[in-house]
């Protein structure tokens, strides 16, 4: 342990001296945004807008690179040394994991408004046209013969939100408690025929391969699927209750200080909260935080009851430990003899 | 012979930098869990199930590849027919096609709405994609070329004299094949099986698309390594990796010994 | 062929044709149909979108990167492979069997593990990570990592093609050359190389095909930065994940085509060698 602390301290010293060097050489600034899977389309548009905005204020036009993948894998890449200036991931737990290794200040989530989540999303049902199985609420999923597609919560951030949304619903049922919720969740996963590793994989399995009656999906992902596959015959069902998914963003302190990109990185994230940023988020089916932008989006985001991770699960650290870590509840579901 | 120093030096450097040092880190990393921790990580039911699926699937795939591989090798070495060269070249395709692309293509073919998956399900009621059968199909795809390419040179070299002699002595065609051809082929077949098995057991890219990835049922060991990594559990990931490596190495060693004994007996 | 007068040494024509047809059906299912599926998906909306996806900027940079990685990895493995084959086939030393086994080792290592080992070694949390970072050297998530992982995966191809051939050819010719006063290098260039050149080319081609197509290992060390650290197989995955199926399969078809081209050249070389050997005999 002491060796790691020592080397980490040495690392900090080295990075500080390097930051002094690179502060001089800053003609062609670049920014690397390491993000999760479903944000590709959103950030592609936002990057262009931000680059123009930043250049318009008398700065050289920045080159913005993006990397997308499963949220957990992306966090691990940053931990392993991928030089991300900002991370925009699916859940706070993944950024916490980076912060734990000293790359980001521990109190990162307090640095930007609204839990550092400039946009939110929720979990909805994507079903076949006409909703032949009559799936309206989470309880309907447990009906006999309903086959459910969700990615694996062990590898996908979206899948963890799926799982927790269902759990939150189960807790609220009459007589609901941890035991009944666990039994219901076990039943739910018994009806899952394919567990892909990521949200995009599950969408493909549901839409292209025709597996399952319902796909549990991010709201934005479900809308995107409707847009991308107009002939596939799909529709979205909003359950009366779901979870408020807050995908957070933050600056990776160690990397921006080393590369001398802090000002640019911070401006990039602040711009997500601007009128422009909020409008583009809404356009790509992320729920904007700004009330005016939300109102402008109108019918696009039906108001449903949303529980938060802090209220229902006492924050991500607890939820992760209890449900998804090795030996947690999710593992118990797949224990043989059940 | 001159050049031993130079060639051995280059070989040793190349081997050490690329293979030995990296693999040594794999051998070192798990032990930060402690011995009991490593054993515990490996004896988890889900890990055991994944090992059964990976090793079982690879063994089945390599076994199935034997008759198919010998058939291919036999046909391209013994017969002349139009399209023989094309078939010969096609057999190397799994070497050249990216595994992920192969996985996507096989999934599209064998999915319940695919070109092959739909008729198979209609005729037999079997599902291939998203079941352990899908894993085996993908593994046969990657293992088969190894069997073909190890058996083929032996078949080419196997002189017709022995077969002719057997025939002159009054053996029927089937007897000739069983008594003369098969025993000669056996050592190469074992090598082919071993190589195909080794390649299949670690295969990732083509399997994850078609497997369904259900814990305890169709989750392969390499996927578990990825899962452990995504939980930032490097030591457990390395532990599974190391166990896989040792296990397949032991199987290869046994096959190697068996093959050497056969070869010696043959001479 | 004079097979007709040696009935028990060859197969009767019905057996022959049943086997051929059976093999053809299997080859179609296992090899031709997946290829056809890729091409069909790529051309679903005609030629233009498929071609457009290939000449798009990120695809081109993925292609450049793939070629660059192969251009470094293949020569490294060629030189190492020749050296290893020479040592094993032409010289005597202790531990030869061990060396042979070690060279084949990468074949039995899962691609995921071959990526993982470099992360464990060079990653920020790895053994050399802190040192590398303090010297501002980037190995993984950059070109060196991609090259290393590719070298690892394609490590045995050249050596494995050469060793059996060189063992079979024996040492007589080389020993004669050395007796006549040739140096080791002269012996290799004038005697050995002409004897192995076709096999060497075949090994290089296979190594190259595999290097361009490797997915699992490079996926672990790439970082997936668009236009920068995406090789062609990774770019295919990205396009696929962006629902650009036509683009994904178009690039896949191109990669498959490159692979097929490699295999065609290899088959051609083998035909030439067969003929030459036939002429000698």
mmCIF file with all atom_site columns, N, CA and C in Angstrom, chain A residues 72-73 75-76 79-80 93-94 97 101 152 154-155 189 192-197 205 208-211 324-326 330-331 334-336, chain B residues 44-46 104 107-108 111-113 127 129-130 204 208-209 211-216 218-219 223 226-234 236:
data_model
loop_
_atom_site.group_PDB
_atom_site.id
_atom_site.type_symbol
_atom_site.label_atom_id
_atom_site.label_alt_id
_atom_site.label_comp_id
_atom_site.label_asym_id
_atom_site.label_entity_id
_atom_site.label_seq_id
_atom_site.pdbx_PDB_ins_code
_atom_site.Cartn_x
_atom_site.Cartn_y
_atom_site.Cartn_z
_atom_site.occupancy
_atom_site.B_iso_or_equiv
_atom_site.pdbx_formal_charge
_atom_site.auth_seq_id
_atom_site.auth_comp_id
_atom_site.auth_asym_id
_atom_site.auth_atom_id
_atom_site.pdbx_PDB_model_num
ATOM 1   N N  . UNK A 1 72  ? -18.580 1.322   -17.712 1.00 0.00 ? 72  UNK A N  1
ATOM 2   C CA . UNK A 1 72  ? -17.570 0.727   -16.843 1.00 0.00 ? 72  UNK A CA 1
ATOM 3   C C  . UNK A 1 72  ? -16.238 0.575   -17.547 1.00 0.00 ? 72  UNK A C  1
ATOM 4   N N  . UNK A 1 73  ? -16.292 0.125   -18.808 1.00 0.00 ? 73  UNK A N  1
ATOM 5   C CA . UNK A 1 73  ? -15.063 -0.058  -19.564 1.00 0.00 ? 73  UNK A CA 1
ATOM 6   C C  . UNK A 1 73  ? -14.366 1.280   -19.776 1.00 0.00 ? 73  UNK A C  1
ATOM 7   N N  . UNK A 1 75  ? -14.558 3.967   -17.865 1.00 0.00 ? 75  UNK A N  1
ATOM 8   C CA . UNK A 1 75  ? -13.963 4.402   -16.604 1.00 0.00 ? 75  UNK A CA 1
ATOM 9   C C  . UNK A 1 75  ? -12.641 3.668   -16.380 1.00 0.00 ? 75  UNK A C  1
ATOM 10  N N  . UNK A 1 76  ? -12.634 2.378   -16.672 1.00 0.00 ? 76  UNK A N  1
ATOM 11  C CA . UNK A 1 76  ? -11.406 1.597   -16.479 1.00 0.00 ? 76  UNK A CA 1
ATOM 12  C C  . UNK A 1 76  ? -10.297 2.092   -17.402 1.00 0.00 ? 76  UNK A C  1
ATOM 13  N N  . UNK A 1 79  ? -8.819  5.067   -15.843 1.00 0.00 ? 79  UNK A N  1
ATOM 14  C CA . UNK A 1 79  ? -7.990  4.635   -14.715 1.00 0.00 ? 79  UNK A CA 1
ATOM 15  C C  . UNK A 1 79  ? -6.668  4.061   -15.212 1.00 0.00 ? 79  UNK A C  1
ATOM 16  N N  . UNK A 1 80  ? -6.733  3.321   -16.323 1.00 0.00 ? 80  UNK A N  1
ATOM 17  C CA . UNK A 1 80  ? -5.517  2.697   -16.855 1.00 0.00 ? 80  UNK A CA 1
ATOM 18  C C  . UNK A 1 80  ? -4.634  3.656   -17.630 1.00 0.00 ? 80  UNK A C  1
ATOM 19  N N  . UNK A 1 93  ? -21.218 6.204   -10.024 1.00 0.00 ? 93  UNK A N  1
ATOM 20  C CA . UNK A 1 93  ? -20.333 5.202   -9.466  1.00 0.00 ? 93  UNK A CA 1
ATOM 21  C C  . UNK A 1 93  ? -19.054 5.061   -10.288 1.00 0.00 ? 93  UNK A C  1
ATOM 22  N N  . UNK A 1 94  ? -19.203 5.109   -11.616 1.00 0.00 ? 94  UNK A N  1
ATOM 23  C CA . UNK A 1 94  ? -18.033 4.939   -12.477 1.00 0.00 ? 94  UNK A CA 1
ATOM 24  C C  . UNK A 1 94  ? -17.051 6.093   -12.317 1.00 0.00 ? 94  UNK A C  1
ATOM 25  N N  . UNK A 1 97  ? -15.208 5.728   -9.102  1.00 0.00 ? 97  UNK A N  1
ATOM 26  C CA . UNK A 1 97  ? -14.112 4.759   -9.200  1.00 0.00 ? 97  UNK A CA 1
ATOM 27  C C  . UNK A 1 97  ? -12.839 5.432   -9.707  1.00 0.00 ? 97  UNK A C  1
ATOM 28  N N  . UNK A 1 101 ? -8.979  6.537   -7.454  1.00 0.00 ? 101 UNK A N  1
ATOM 29  C CA . UNK A 1 101 ? -7.578  6.365   -7.841  1.00 0.00 ? 101 UNK A CA 1
ATOM 30  C C  . UNK A 1 101 ? -6.833  7.696   -7.894  1.00 0.00 ? 101 UNK A C  1
ATOM 31  N N  . UNK A 1 152 ? -26.523 -6.762  -19.499 1.00 0.00 ? 152 UNK A N  1
ATOM 32  C CA . UNK A 1 152 ? -26.050 -7.318  -18.237 1.00 0.00 ? 152 UNK A CA 1
ATOM 33  C C  . UNK A 1 152 ? -25.646 -6.196  -17.269 1.00 0.00 ? 152 UNK A C  1
ATOM 34  N N  . UNK A 1 154 ? -23.807 -6.225  -14.882 1.00 0.00 ? 154 UNK A N  1
ATOM 35  C CA . UNK A 1 154 ? -22.404 -6.280  -14.502 1.00 0.00 ? 154 UNK A CA 1
ATOM 36  C C  . UNK A 1 154 ? -21.541 -5.474  -15.459 1.00 0.00 ? 154 UNK A C  1
ATOM 37  N N  . UNK A 1 155 ? -21.958 -5.378  -16.721 1.00 0.00 ? 155 UNK A N  1
ATOM 38  C CA . UNK A 1 155 ? -21.110 -4.711  -17.704 1.00 0.00 ? 155 UNK A CA 1
ATOM 39  C C  . UNK A 1 155 ? -21.730 -3.432  -18.259 1.00 0.00 ? 155 UNK A C  1
ATOM 40  N N  . UNK A 1 189 ? -35.413 -11.673 -14.265 1.00 0.00 ? 189 UNK A N  1
ATOM 41  C CA . UNK A 1 189 ? -34.231 -12.102 -15.019 1.00 0.00 ? 189 UNK A CA 1
ATOM 42  C C  . UNK A 1 189 ? -34.365 -13.532 -15.529 1.00 0.00 ? 189 UNK A C  1
ATOM 43  N N  . UNK A 1 192 ? -35.364 -13.293 -19.073 1.00 0.00 ? 192 UNK A N  1
ATOM 44  C CA . UNK A 1 192 ? -34.435 -12.634 -20.010 1.00 0.00 ? 192 UNK A CA 1
ATOM 45  C C  . UNK A 1 192 ? -33.675 -13.710 -20.786 1.00 0.00 ? 192 UNK A C  1
ATOM 46  N N  . UNK A 1 193 ? -33.856 -13.806 -22.119 1.00 0.00 ? 193 UNK A N  1
ATOM 47  C CA . UNK A 1 193 ? -33.184 -14.870 -22.867 1.00 0.00 ? 193 UNK A CA 1
ATOM 48  C C  . UNK A 1 193 ? -31.765 -14.525 -23.307 1.00 0.00 ? 193 UNK A C  1
ATOM 49  N N  . UNK A 1 194 ? -31.446 -13.235 -23.432 1.00 0.00 ? 194 UNK A N  1
ATOM 50  C CA . UNK A 1 194 ? -30.118 -12.829 -23.917 1.00 0.00 ? 194 UNK A CA 1
ATOM 51  C C  . UNK A 1 194 ? -29.638 -11.663 -23.069 1.00 0.00 ? 194 UNK A C  1
ATOM 52  N N  . UNK A 1 195 ? -28.443 -11.769 -22.527 1.00 0.00 ? 195 UNK A N  1
ATOM 53  C CA . UNK A 1 195 ? -27.857 -10.654 -21.786 1.00 0.00 ? 195 UNK A CA 1
ATOM 54  C C  . UNK A 1 195 ? -26.679 -10.119 -22.582 1.00 0.00 ? 195 UNK A C  1
ATOM 55  N N  . UNK A 1 196 ? -26.884 -9.047  -23.321 1.00 0.00 ? 196 UNK A N  1
ATOM 56  C CA . UNK A 1 196 ? -25.752 -8.465  -24.038 1.00 0.00 ? 196 UNK A CA 1
ATOM 57  C C  . UNK A 1 196 ? -24.877 -7.695  -23.069 1.00 0.00 ? 196 UNK A C  1
ATOM 58  N N  . UNK A 1 197 ? -23.663 -7.345  -23.534 1.00 0.00 ? 197 UNK A N  1
ATOM 59  C CA . UNK A 1 197 ? -22.751 -6.654  -22.626 1.00 0.00 ? 197 UNK A CA 1
ATOM 60  C C  . UNK A 1 197 ? -23.038 -5.161  -22.557 1.00 0.00 ? 197 UNK A C  1
ATOM 61  N N  . UNK A 1 205 ? -30.174 -6.744  -30.594 1.00 0.00 ? 205 UNK A N  1
ATOM 62  C CA . UNK A 1 205 ? -30.801 -8.050  -30.386 1.00 0.00 ? 205 UNK A CA 1
ATOM 63  C C  . UNK A 1 205 ? -32.323 -7.936  -30.468 1.00 0.00 ? 205 UNK A C  1
ATOM 64  N N  . UNK A 1 208 ? -33.059 -5.875  -34.461 1.00 0.00 ? 208 UNK A N  1
ATOM 65  C CA . UNK A 1 208 ? -32.595 -6.546  -35.679 1.00 0.00 ? 208 UNK A CA 1
ATOM 66  C C  . UNK A 1 208 ? -32.818 -8.050  -35.636 1.00 0.00 ? 208 UNK A C  1
ATOM 67  N N  . UNK A 1 209 ? -32.596 -8.659  -34.469 1.00 0.00 ? 209 UNK A N  1
ATOM 68  C CA . UNK A 1 209 ? -32.694 -10.114 -34.394 1.00 0.00 ? 209 UNK A CA 1
ATOM 69  C C  . UNK A 1 209 ? -34.090 -10.567 -33.957 1.00 0.00 ? 209 UNK A C  1
ATOM 70  N N  . UNK A 1 210 ? -34.957 -9.604  -33.608 1.00 0.00 ? 210 UNK A N  1
ATOM 71  C CA . UNK A 1 210 ? -36.341 -9.945  -33.297 1.00 0.00 ? 210 UNK A CA 1
ATOM 72  C C  . UNK A 1 210 ? -36.522 -10.731 -32.017 1.00 0.00 ? 210 UNK A C  1
ATOM 73  N N  . UNK A 1 211 ? -35.571 -10.617 -31.078 1.00 0.00 ? 211 UNK A N  1
ATOM 74  C CA . UNK A 1 211 ? -35.701 -11.348 -29.817 1.00 0.00 ? 211 UNK A CA 1
ATOM 75  C C  . UNK A 1 211 ? -36.520 -10.549 -28.807 1.00 0.00 ? 211 UNK A C  1
ATOM 76  N N  . UNK A 1 324 ? -24.740 -5.070  -7.097  1.00 0.00 ? 324 UNK A N  1
ATOM 77  C CA . UNK A 1 324 ? -23.980 -5.470  -8.285  1.00 0.00 ? 324 UNK A CA 1
ATOM 78  C C  . UNK A 1 324 ? -22.586 -5.998  -8.019  1.00 0.00 ? 324 UNK A C  1
ATOM 79  N N  . UNK A 1 325 ? -22.043 -5.737  -6.842  1.00 0.00 ? 325 UNK A N  1
ATOM 80  C CA . UNK A 1 325 ? -20.706 -6.256  -6.588  1.00 0.00 ? 325 UNK A CA 1
ATOM 81  C C  . UNK A 1 325 ? -20.729 -7.784  -6.522  1.00 0.00 ? 325 UNK A C  1
ATOM 82  N N  . UNK A 1 326 ? -19.549 -8.395  -6.583  1.00 0.00 ? 326 UNK A N  1
ATOM 83  C CA . UNK A 1 326 ? -19.486 -9.855  -6.504  1.00 0.00 ? 326 UNK A CA 1
ATOM 84  C C  . UNK A 1 326 ? -20.116 -10.327 -5.203  1.00 0.00 ? 326 UNK A C  1
ATOM 85  N N  . UNK A 1 330 ? -27.543 -9.343  -7.364  1.00 0.00 ? 330 UNK A N  1
ATOM 86  C CA . UNK A 1 330 ? -27.627 -9.796  -8.756  1.00 0.00 ? 330 UNK A CA 1
ATOM 87  C C  . UNK A 1 330 ? -26.960 -11.156 -8.946  1.00 0.00 ? 330 UNK A C  1
ATOM 88  N N  . UNK A 1 331 ? -25.840 -11.369 -8.277  1.00 0.00 ? 331 UNK A N  1
ATOM 89  C CA . UNK A 1 331 ? -25.175 -12.670 -8.362  1.00 0.00 ? 331 UNK A CA 1
ATOM 90  C C  . UNK A 1 331 ? -26.044 -13.774 -7.781  1.00 0.00 ? 331 UNK A C  1
ATOM 91  N N  . UNK A 1 334 ? -28.546 -15.539 -10.023 1.00 0.00 ? 334 UNK A N  1
ATOM 92  C CA . UNK A 1 334 ? -28.056 -16.578 -10.926 1.00 0.00 ? 334 UNK A CA 1
ATOM 93  C C  . UNK A 1 334 ? -27.372 -17.727 -10.198 1.00 0.00 ? 334 UNK A C  1
ATOM 94  N N  . UNK A 1 335 ? -27.495 -17.770 -8.872  1.00 0.00 ? 335 UNK A N  1
ATOM 95  C CA . UNK A 1 335 ? -26.978 -18.910 -8.133  1.00 0.00 ? 335 UNK A CA 1
ATOM 96  C C  . UNK A 1 335 ? -27.785 -20.138 -8.521  1.00 0.00 ? 335 UNK A C  1
ATOM 97  N N  . UNK A 1 336 ? -27.135 -21.276 -8.763  1.00 0.00 ? 336 UNK A N  1
ATOM 98  C CA . UNK A 1 336 ? -27.911 -22.464 -9.145  1.00 0.00 ? 336 UNK A CA 1
ATOM 99  C C  . UNK A 1 336 ? -28.835 -22.915 -8.013  1.00 0.00 ? 336 UNK A C  1
ATOM 100 N N  . UNK B 2 44  ? -15.988 -19.643 -7.303  1.00 0.00 ? 44  UNK B N  1
ATOM 101 C CA . UNK B 2 44  ? -17.336 -19.081 -7.414  1.00 0.00 ? 44  UNK B CA 1
ATOM 102 C C  . UNK B 2 44  ? -18.131 -19.902 -8.423  1.00 0.00 ? 44  UNK B C  1
ATOM 103 N N  . UNK B 2 45  ? -19.412 -20.194 -8.122  1.00 0.00 ? 45  UNK B N  1
ATOM 104 C CA . UNK B 2 45  ? -20.184 -21.036 -9.037  1.00 0.00 ? 45  UNK B CA 1
ATOM 105 C C  . UNK B 2 45  ? -20.219 -20.471 -10.465 1.00 0.00 ? 45  UNK B C  1
ATOM 106 N N  . UNK B 2 46  ? -20.304 -19.135 -10.560 1.00 0.00 ? 46  UNK B N  1
ATOM 107 C CA . UNK B 2 46  ? -20.406 -18.548 -11.887 1.00 0.00 ? 46  UNK B CA 1
ATOM 108 C C  . UNK B 2 46  ? -19.111 -18.736 -12.678 1.00 0.00 ? 46  UNK B C  1
ATOM 109 N N  . UNK B 2 104 ? -20.594 -11.314 -35.925 1.00 0.00 ? 104 UNK B N  1
ATOM 110 C CA . UNK B 2 104 ? -21.784 -10.612 -36.419 1.00 0.00 ? 104 UNK B CA 1
ATOM 111 C C  . UNK B 2 104 ? -22.441 -11.404 -37.533 1.00 0.00 ? 104 UNK B C  1
ATOM 112 N N  . UNK B 2 107 ? -24.070 -14.617 -36.224 1.00 0.00 ? 107 UNK B N  1
ATOM 113 C CA . UNK B 2 107 ? -25.289 -14.307 -35.477 1.00 0.00 ? 107 UNK B CA 1
ATOM 114 C C  . UNK B 2 107 ? -26.421 -13.975 -36.436 1.00 0.00 ? 107 UNK B C  1
ATOM 115 N N  . UNK B 2 108 ? -26.109 -13.135 -37.445 1.00 0.00 ? 108 UNK B N  1
ATOM 116 C CA . UNK B 2 108 ? -27.139 -12.782 -38.414 1.00 0.00 ? 108 UNK B CA 1
ATOM 117 C C  . UNK B 2 108 ? -27.673 -14.031 -39.116 1.00 0.00 ? 108 UNK B C  1
ATOM 118 N N  . UNK B 2 111 ? -29.491 -16.452 -36.161 1.00 0.00 ? 111 UNK B N  1
ATOM 119 C CA . UNK B 2 111 ? -30.552 -15.899 -35.315 1.00 0.00 ? 111 UNK B CA 1
ATOM 120 C C  . UNK B 2 111 ? -31.888 -16.475 -35.768 1.00 0.00 ? 111 UNK B C  1
ATOM 121 N N  . UNK B 2 112 ? -32.877 -16.507 -34.869 1.00 0.00 ? 112 UNK B N  1
ATOM 122 C CA . UNK B 2 112 ? -34.165 -17.099 -35.219 1.00 0.00 ? 112 UNK B CA 1
ATOM 123 C C  . UNK B 2 112 ? -34.794 -16.499 -36.475 1.00 0.00 ? 112 UNK B C  1
ATOM 124 N N  . UNK B 2 113 ? -34.378 -15.272 -36.869 1.00 0.00 ? 113 UNK B N  1
ATOM 125 C CA . UNK B 2 113 ? -34.909 -14.732 -38.117 1.00 0.00 ? 113 UNK B CA 1
ATOM 126 C C  . UNK B 2 113 ? -33.859 -14.707 -39.221 1.00 0.00 ? 113 UNK B C  1
ATOM 127 N N  . UNK B 2 127 ? -32.968 -23.951 -31.336 1.00 0.00 ? 127 UNK B N  1
ATOM 128 C CA . UNK B 2 127 ? -32.402 -22.616 -31.484 1.00 0.00 ? 127 UNK B CA 1
ATOM 129 C C  . UNK B 2 127 ? -30.898 -22.760 -31.494 1.00 0.00 ? 127 UNK B C  1
ATOM 130 N N  . UNK B 2 129 ? -28.536 -19.627 -32.315 1.00 0.00 ? 129 UNK B N  1
ATOM 131 C CA . UNK B 2 129 ? -28.024 -18.382 -31.731 1.00 0.00 ? 129 UNK B CA 1
ATOM 132 C C  . UNK B 2 129 ? -28.628 -18.194 -30.341 1.00 0.00 ? 129 UNK B C  1
ATOM 133 N N  . UNK B 2 130 ? -27.879 -17.565 -29.463 1.00 0.00 ? 130 UNK B N  1
ATOM 134 C CA . UNK B 2 130 ? -28.293 -17.280 -28.086 1.00 0.00 ? 130 UNK B CA 1
ATOM 135 C C  . UNK B 2 130 ? -28.465 -18.537 -27.227 1.00 0.00 ? 130 UNK B C  1
ATOM 136 N N  . UNK B 2 204 ? -13.113 -14.888 -28.073 1.00 0.00 ? 204 UNK B N  1
ATOM 137 C CA . UNK B 2 204 ? -14.007 -13.913 -27.470 1.00 0.00 ? 204 UNK B CA 1
ATOM 138 C C  . UNK B 2 204 ? -14.873 -13.216 -28.521 1.00 0.00 ? 204 UNK B C  1
ATOM 139 N N  . UNK B 2 208 ? -19.175 -13.615 -28.258 1.00 0.00 ? 208 UNK B N  1
ATOM 140 C CA . UNK B 2 208 ? -20.087 -12.797 -27.447 1.00 0.00 ? 208 UNK B CA 1
ATOM 141 C C  . UNK B 2 208 ? -21.332 -12.377 -28.204 1.00 0.00 ? 208 UNK B C  1
ATOM 142 N N  . UNK B 2 209 ? -21.254 -12.278 -29.535 1.00 0.00 ? 209 UNK B N  1
ATOM 143 C CA . UNK B 2 209 ? -22.431 -11.853 -30.281 1.00 0.00 ? 209 UNK B CA 1
ATOM 144 C C  . UNK B 2 209 ? -23.482 -12.955 -30.342 1.00 0.00 ? 209 UNK B C  1
ATOM 145 N N  . UNK B 2 211 ? -23.643 -15.793 -28.299 1.00 0.00 ? 211 UNK B N  1
ATOM 146 C CA . UNK B 2 211 ? -23.778 -16.685 -27.155 1.00 0.00 ? 211 UNK B CA 1
ATOM 147 C C  . UNK B 2 211 ? -25.036 -16.456 -26.327 1.00 0.00 ? 211 UNK B C  1
ATOM 148 N N  . UNK B 2 212 ? -25.527 -15.218 -26.257 1.00 0.00 ? 212 UNK B N  1
ATOM 149 C CA . UNK B 2 212 ? -26.621 -14.949 -25.337 1.00 0.00 ? 212 UNK B CA 1
ATOM 150 C C  . UNK B 2 212 ? -26.109 -14.541 -23.970 1.00 0.00 ? 212 UNK B C  1
ATOM 151 N N  . UNK B 2 213 ? -24.893 -14.998 -23.623 1.00 0.00 ? 213 UNK B N  1
ATOM 152 C CA . UNK B 2 213 ? -24.192 -14.527 -22.416 1.00 0.00 ? 213 UNK B CA 1
ATOM 153 C C  . UNK B 2 213 ? -24.974 -14.669 -21.117 1.00 0.00 ? 213 UNK B C  1
ATOM 154 N N  . UNK B 2 214 ? -25.775 -15.724 -20.978 1.00 0.00 ? 214 UNK B N  1
ATOM 155 C CA . UNK B 2 214 ? -26.518 -15.917 -19.737 1.00 0.00 ? 214 UNK B CA 1
ATOM 156 C C  . UNK B 2 214 ? -25.604 -16.546 -18.687 1.00 0.00 ? 214 UNK B C  1
ATOM 157 N N  . UNK B 2 215 ? -25.509 -15.922 -17.506 1.00 0.00 ? 215 UNK B N  1
ATOM 158 C CA . UNK B 2 215 ? -24.682 -16.519 -16.447 1.00 0.00 ? 215 UNK B CA 1
ATOM 159 C C  . UNK B 2 215 ? -25.110 -17.961 -16.207 1.00 0.00 ? 215 UNK B C  1
ATOM 160 N N  . UNK B 2 216 ? -24.182 -18.825 -15.931 1.00 0.00 ? 216 UNK B N  1
ATOM 161 C CA . UNK B 2 216 ? -24.379 -20.245 -15.649 1.00 0.00 ? 216 UNK B CA 1
ATOM 162 C C  . UNK B 2 216 ? -24.752 -21.059 -16.891 1.00 0.00 ? 216 UNK B C  1
ATOM 163 N N  . UNK B 2 218 ? -24.601 -19.733 -20.714 1.00 0.00 ? 218 UNK B N  1
ATOM 164 C CA . UNK B 2 218 ? -23.875 -19.469 -21.960 1.00 0.00 ? 218 UNK B CA 1
ATOM 165 C C  . UNK B 2 218 ? -22.888 -18.319 -21.780 1.00 0.00 ? 218 UNK B C  1
ATOM 166 N N  . UNK B 2 219 ? -22.340 -18.199 -20.600 1.00 0.00 ? 219 UNK B N  1
ATOM 167 C CA . UNK B 2 219 ? -21.355 -17.153 -20.351 1.00 0.00 ? 219 UNK B CA 1
ATOM 168 C C  . UNK B 2 219 ? -19.965 -17.777 -20.396 1.00 0.00 ? 219 UNK B C  1
ATOM 169 N N  . UNK B 2 223 ? -15.361 -13.714 -21.210 1.00 0.00 ? 223 UNK B N  1
ATOM 170 C CA . UNK B 2 223 ? -16.305 -12.645 -20.886 1.00 0.00 ? 223 UNK B CA 1
ATOM 171 C C  . UNK B 2 223 ? -16.239 -12.305 -19.404 1.00 0.00 ? 223 UNK B C  1
ATOM 172 N N  . UNK B 2 226 ? -13.555 -9.949  -18.721 1.00 0.00 ? 226 UNK B N  1
ATOM 173 C CA . UNK B 2 226 ? -13.971 -8.583  -19.049 1.00 0.00 ? 226 UNK B CA 1
ATOM 174 C C  . UNK B 2 226 ? -14.870 -8.022  -17.945 1.00 0.00 ? 226 UNK B C  1
ATOM 175 N N  . UNK B 2 227 ? -15.797 -8.861  -17.454 1.00 0.00 ? 227 UNK B N  1
ATOM 176 C CA . UNK B 2 227 ? -16.698 -8.415  -16.392 1.00 0.00 ? 227 UNK B CA 1
ATOM 177 C C  . UNK B 2 227 ? -15.907 -7.996  -15.157 1.00 0.00 ? 227 UNK B C  1
ATOM 178 N N  . UNK B 2 228 ? -14.935 -8.831  -14.770 1.00 0.00 ? 228 UNK B N  1
ATOM 179 C CA . UNK B 2 228 ? -14.122 -8.508  -13.590 1.00 0.00 ? 228 UNK B CA 1
ATOM 180 C C  . UNK B 2 228 ? -13.365 -7.202  -13.807 1.00 0.00 ? 228 UNK B C  1
ATOM 181 N N  . UNK B 2 229 ? -12.835 -7.024  -15.002 1.00 0.00 ? 229 UNK B N  1
ATOM 182 C CA . UNK B 2 229 ? -12.099 -5.792  -15.296 1.00 0.00 ? 229 UNK B CA 1
ATOM 183 C C  . UNK B 2 229 ? -13.017 -4.593  -15.141 1.00 0.00 ? 229 UNK B C  1
ATOM 184 N N  . UNK B 2 230 ? -14.261 -4.726  -15.603 1.00 0.00 ? 230 UNK B N  1
ATOM 185 C CA . UNK B 2 230 ? -15.160 -3.586  -15.548 1.00 0.00 ? 230 UNK B CA 1
ATOM 186 C C  . UNK B 2 230 ? -15.610 -3.284  -14.135 1.00 0.00 ? 230 UNK B C  1
ATOM 187 N N  . UNK B 2 231 ? -15.388 -4.235  -13.240 1.00 0.00 ? 231 UNK B N  1
ATOM 188 C CA . UNK B 2 231 ? -15.613 -3.932  -11.823 1.00 0.00 ? 231 UNK B CA 1
ATOM 189 C C  . UNK B 2 231 ? -14.315 -3.484  -11.172 1.00 0.00 ? 231 UNK B C  1
ATOM 190 N N  . UNK B 2 232 ? -13.321 -3.163  -11.987 1.00 0.00 ? 232 UNK B N  1
ATOM 191 C CA . UNK B 2 232 ? -12.028 -2.663  -11.522 1.00 0.00 ? 232 UNK B CA 1
ATOM 192 C C  . UNK B 2 232 ? -11.307 -3.696  -10.666 1.00 0.00 ? 232 UNK B C  1
ATOM 193 N N  . UNK B 2 233 ? -11.648 -4.981  -10.852 1.00 0.00 ? 233 UNK B N  1
ATOM 194 C CA . UNK B 2 233 ? -11.055 -6.041  -10.053 1.00 0.00 ? 233 UNK B CA 1
ATOM 195 C C  . UNK B 2 233 ? -9.950  -6.707  -10.879 1.00 0.00 ? 233 UNK B C  1
ATOM 196 N N  . UNK B 2 234 ? -8.808  -6.029  -10.980 1.00 0.00 ? 234 UNK B N  1
ATOM 197 C CA . UNK B 2 234 ? -7.720  -6.508  -11.834 1.00 0.00 ? 234 UNK B CA 1
ATOM 198 C C  . UNK B 2 234 ? -7.202  -7.864  -11.375 1.00 0.00 ? 234 UNK B C  1
ATOM 199 N N  . UNK B 2 236 ? -8.687  -10.334 -9.716  1.00 0.00 ? 236 UNK B N  1
ATOM 200 C CA . UNK B 2 236 ? -9.562  -11.457 -10.040 1.00 0.00 ? 236 UNK B CA 1
ATOM 201 C C  . UNK B 2 236 ? -9.542  -11.739 -11.536 1.00 0.00 ? 236 UNK B C  1
#
